[in-house]
Each structure stands twice: as structure tokens, then as C-alpha cells.
Amino acid sequence: NHGWLSSTEVLLRNGADPNLVVGDQTPLMIAAHRCYKDLALVLLARGATPNYRNVANETALMIAEKAKCQSVSGILTSTLAQKVPGSN
């Protein structure tokens, strides 16, 4: 992850917004695109919104699937399923 994980953890502990949009991408979307599973987990634990859509109408899950990143797409699928009313 080239230091992204430790840098992100420090920033989040010091109040950084896990949903900050930069260049139409959230940090979670970048983690999905680069297949950074551990980074995605940290961002979600700190309140990252998995259903944000960029101007191409893509979510982090769509980006992970497009990148063929099964580890992040699995995490996002589980996270989104937990947020659906009436789901287990």
C-alpha cells in the first residue's frame, strides 16, 4: 500500500474526513480501484460511505468489480448488505 494505510490511519485519528471527495473520488473508491483491502477496511470502520457515486455514477463496489478486486468487492458487498433494512 506504499504507506497509504499508516498515513490514512494517522489522518483519520486526527479528524480527517473519510468521505473527502478529491477529483470526484472518495478514499474508498481509490482503495477499491487499487485493491487495497486493508485500507478499505480502515476507511469503512471510520465511517466511509460505500454508496457515494462519482460523476460516472459509479460506487466503490462498481469500481472494485471493474478492477477485478474480489477482496474489496466482497467487503463492500457485505457492508452494503448490513445497511439494508431487514437484512441480517
PDB file of C-alpha atoms in Angstrom:
ATOM      1  CA  ASN A   1       0.000   0.000   0.000  1.00  0.00           C
ATOM      2  CA  HIS A   2       3.072   2.247  -0.159  1.00  0.00           C
ATOM      3  CA  GLY A   3       2.392   3.802   3.236  1.00  0.00           C
ATOM      4  CA  TRP A   4      -1.220   4.698   2.454  1.00  0.00           C
ATOM      5  CA  LEU A   5      -2.579   2.597   5.289  1.00  0.00           C
ATOM      6  CA  SER A   6      -0.451   4.079   8.074  1.00  0.00           C
ATOM      7  CA  SER A   7      -0.822   7.622   6.697  1.00  0.00           C
ATOM      8  CA  THR A   8      -4.585   7.205   6.441  1.00  0.00           C
ATOM      9  CA  GLU A   9      -4.839   5.865   9.986  1.00  0.00           C
ATOM     10  CA  VAL A  10      -2.930   8.883  11.336  1.00  0.00           C
ATOM     11  CA  LEU A  11      -5.067  11.315   9.348  1.00  0.00           C
ATOM     12  CA  LEU A  12      -8.323   9.679  10.440  1.00  0.00           C
ATOM     13  CA  ARG A  13      -7.251   9.644  14.104  1.00  0.00           C
ATOM     14  CA  ASN A  14      -6.633  13.365  13.784  1.00  0.00           C
ATOM     15  CA  GLY A  15     -10.051  14.172  12.358  1.00  0.00           C
ATOM     16  CA  ALA A  16      -9.689  13.699   8.595  1.00  0.00           C
ATOM     17  CA  ASP A  17     -12.952  13.102   6.745  1.00  0.00           C
ATOM     18  CA  PRO A  18     -13.087   9.510   5.377  1.00  0.00           C
ATOM     19  CA  ASN A  19     -15.550  10.738   2.744  1.00  0.00           C
ATOM     20  CA  LEU A  20     -13.492  13.652   1.429  1.00  0.00           C
ATOM     21  CA  VAL A  21     -14.044  13.846  -2.330  1.00  0.00           C
ATOM     22  CA  VAL A  22     -10.919  14.677  -4.306  1.00  0.00           C
ATOM     23  CA  GLY A  23     -11.109  14.706  -8.073  1.00  0.00           C
ATOM     24  CA  ASP A  24     -14.547  13.052  -7.940  1.00  0.00           C
ATOM     25  CA  GLN A  25     -13.217  10.064  -5.959  1.00  0.00           C
ATOM     26  CA  THR A  26     -13.503   9.205  -2.298  1.00  0.00           C
ATOM     27  CA  PRO A  27     -10.635   7.472  -0.488  1.00  0.00           C
ATOM     28  CA  LEU A  28     -12.746   4.294  -0.510  1.00  0.00           C
ATOM     29  CA  MET A  29     -13.040   4.473  -4.294  1.00  0.00           C
ATOM     30  CA  ILE A  30      -9.276   4.813  -4.584  1.00  0.00           C
ATOM     31  CA  ALA A  31      -8.794   1.818  -2.277  1.00  0.00           C
ATOM     32  CA  ALA A  32     -11.262  -0.155  -4.407  1.00  0.00           C
ATOM     33  CA  HIS A  33      -9.515   0.785  -7.638  1.00  0.00           C
ATOM     34  CA  ARG A  34      -6.076  -0.126  -6.291  1.00  0.00           C
ATOM     35  CA  CYS A  35      -7.358  -3.245  -4.484  1.00  0.00           C
ATOM     36  CA  TYR A  36      -6.178  -2.055  -1.057  1.00  0.00           C
ATOM     37  CA  LYS A  37      -8.250  -4.342   1.154  1.00  0.00           C
ATOM     38  CA  ASP A  38      -6.785  -3.220   4.495  1.00  0.00           C
ATOM     39  CA  LEU A  39      -7.233   0.434   3.578  1.00  0.00           C
ATOM     40  CA  ALA A  40     -10.863  -0.197   2.612  1.00  0.00           C
ATOM     41  CA  LEU A  41     -11.465  -1.874   5.985  1.00  0.00           C
ATOM     42  CA  VAL A  42      -9.944   1.066   7.897  1.00  0.00           C
ATOM     43  CA  LEU A  43     -11.973   3.600   5.908  1.00  0.00           C
ATOM     44  CA  LEU A  44     -15.232   1.704   6.428  1.00  0.00           C
ATOM     45  CA  ALA A  45     -14.515   1.325  10.162  1.00  0.00           C
ATOM     46  CA  ARG A  46     -14.031   5.100  10.335  1.00  0.00           C
ATOM     47  CA  GLY A  47     -17.314   5.903   8.594  1.00  0.00           C
ATOM     48  CA  ALA A  48     -16.572   5.896   4.869  1.00  0.00           C
ATOM     49  CA  THR A  49     -19.768   5.913   2.807  1.00  0.00           C
ATOM     50  CA  PRO A  50     -19.759   2.924   0.441  1.00  0.00           C
ATOM     51  CA  ASN A  51     -22.646   4.129  -1.708  1.00  0.00           C
ATOM     52  CA  TYR A  52     -21.280   7.526  -2.816  1.00  0.00           C
ATOM     53  CA  ARG A  53     -21.487   7.865  -6.616  1.00  0.00           C
ATOM     54  CA  ASN A  54     -18.984   9.740  -8.761  1.00  0.00           C
ATOM     55  CA  VAL A  55     -19.903  11.669 -11.930  1.00  0.00           C
ATOM     56  CA  ALA A  56     -19.736   8.400 -13.886  1.00  0.00           C
ATOM     57  CA  ASN A  57     -22.444   7.122 -11.470  1.00  0.00           C
ATOM     58  CA  GLU A  58     -20.039   4.510 -10.068  1.00  0.00           C
ATOM     59  CA  THR A  59     -19.835   3.371  -6.455  1.00  0.00           C
ATOM     60  CA  ALA A  60     -16.755   1.933  -4.770  1.00  0.00           C
ATOM     61  CA  LEU A  61     -18.244  -1.538  -5.287  1.00  0.00           C
ATOM     62  CA  MET A  62     -18.591  -0.949  -9.026  1.00  0.00           C
ATOM     63  CA  ILE A  63     -15.016   0.322  -9.162  1.00  0.00           C
ATOM     64  CA  ALA A  64     -13.720  -2.743  -7.258  1.00  0.00           C
ATOM     65  CA  GLU A  65     -15.593  -5.065  -9.601  1.00  0.00           C
ATOM     66  CA  LYS A  66     -14.273  -3.234 -12.663  1.00  0.00           C
ATOM     67  CA  ALA A  67     -10.746  -3.573 -11.241  1.00  0.00           C
ATOM     68  CA  LYS A  68     -11.410  -7.301 -10.660  1.00  0.00           C
ATOM     69  CA  CYS A  69     -10.652  -6.834  -6.980  1.00  0.00           C
ATOM     70  CA  GLN A  70     -12.614  -9.597  -5.303  1.00  0.00           C
ATOM     71  CA  SER A  71     -11.287  -8.893  -1.813  1.00  0.00           C
ATOM     72  CA  VAL A  72     -12.569  -5.295  -1.735  1.00  0.00           C
ATOM     73  CA  SER A  73     -15.770  -6.072  -3.638  1.00  0.00           C
ATOM     74  CA  GLY A  74     -16.543  -8.801  -1.082  1.00  0.00           C
ATOM     75  CA  ILE A  75     -16.024  -6.393   1.818  1.00  0.00           C
ATOM     76  CA  LEU A  76     -18.208  -3.751   0.172  1.00  0.00           C
ATOM     77  CA  THR A  77     -20.942  -6.256  -0.668  1.00  0.00           C
ATOM     78  CA  SER A  78     -21.033  -7.400   2.975  1.00  0.00           C
ATOM     79  CA  THR A  79     -21.027  -3.806   4.239  1.00  0.00           C
ATOM     80  CA  LEU A  80     -23.856  -2.777   1.930  1.00  0.00           C
ATOM     81  CA  ALA A  81     -25.903  -5.867   2.839  1.00  0.00           C
ATOM     82  CA  GLN A  82     -25.627  -4.948   6.537  1.00  0.00           C
ATOM     83  CA  LYS A  83     -27.018  -1.488   5.818  1.00  0.00           C
ATOM     84  CA  VAL A  84     -30.164  -2.747   4.048  1.00  0.00           C
ATOM     85  CA  PRO A  85     -33.230  -2.582   6.332  1.00  0.00           C
ATOM     86  CA  GLY A  86     -34.454  -6.038   7.203  1.00  0.00           C
ATOM     87  CA  SER A  87     -31.202  -7.784   6.285  1.00  0.00           C
ATOM     88  CA  ASN A  88     -29.247  -9.949   8.724  1.00  0.00           C
TER      89      ASN A  88
END
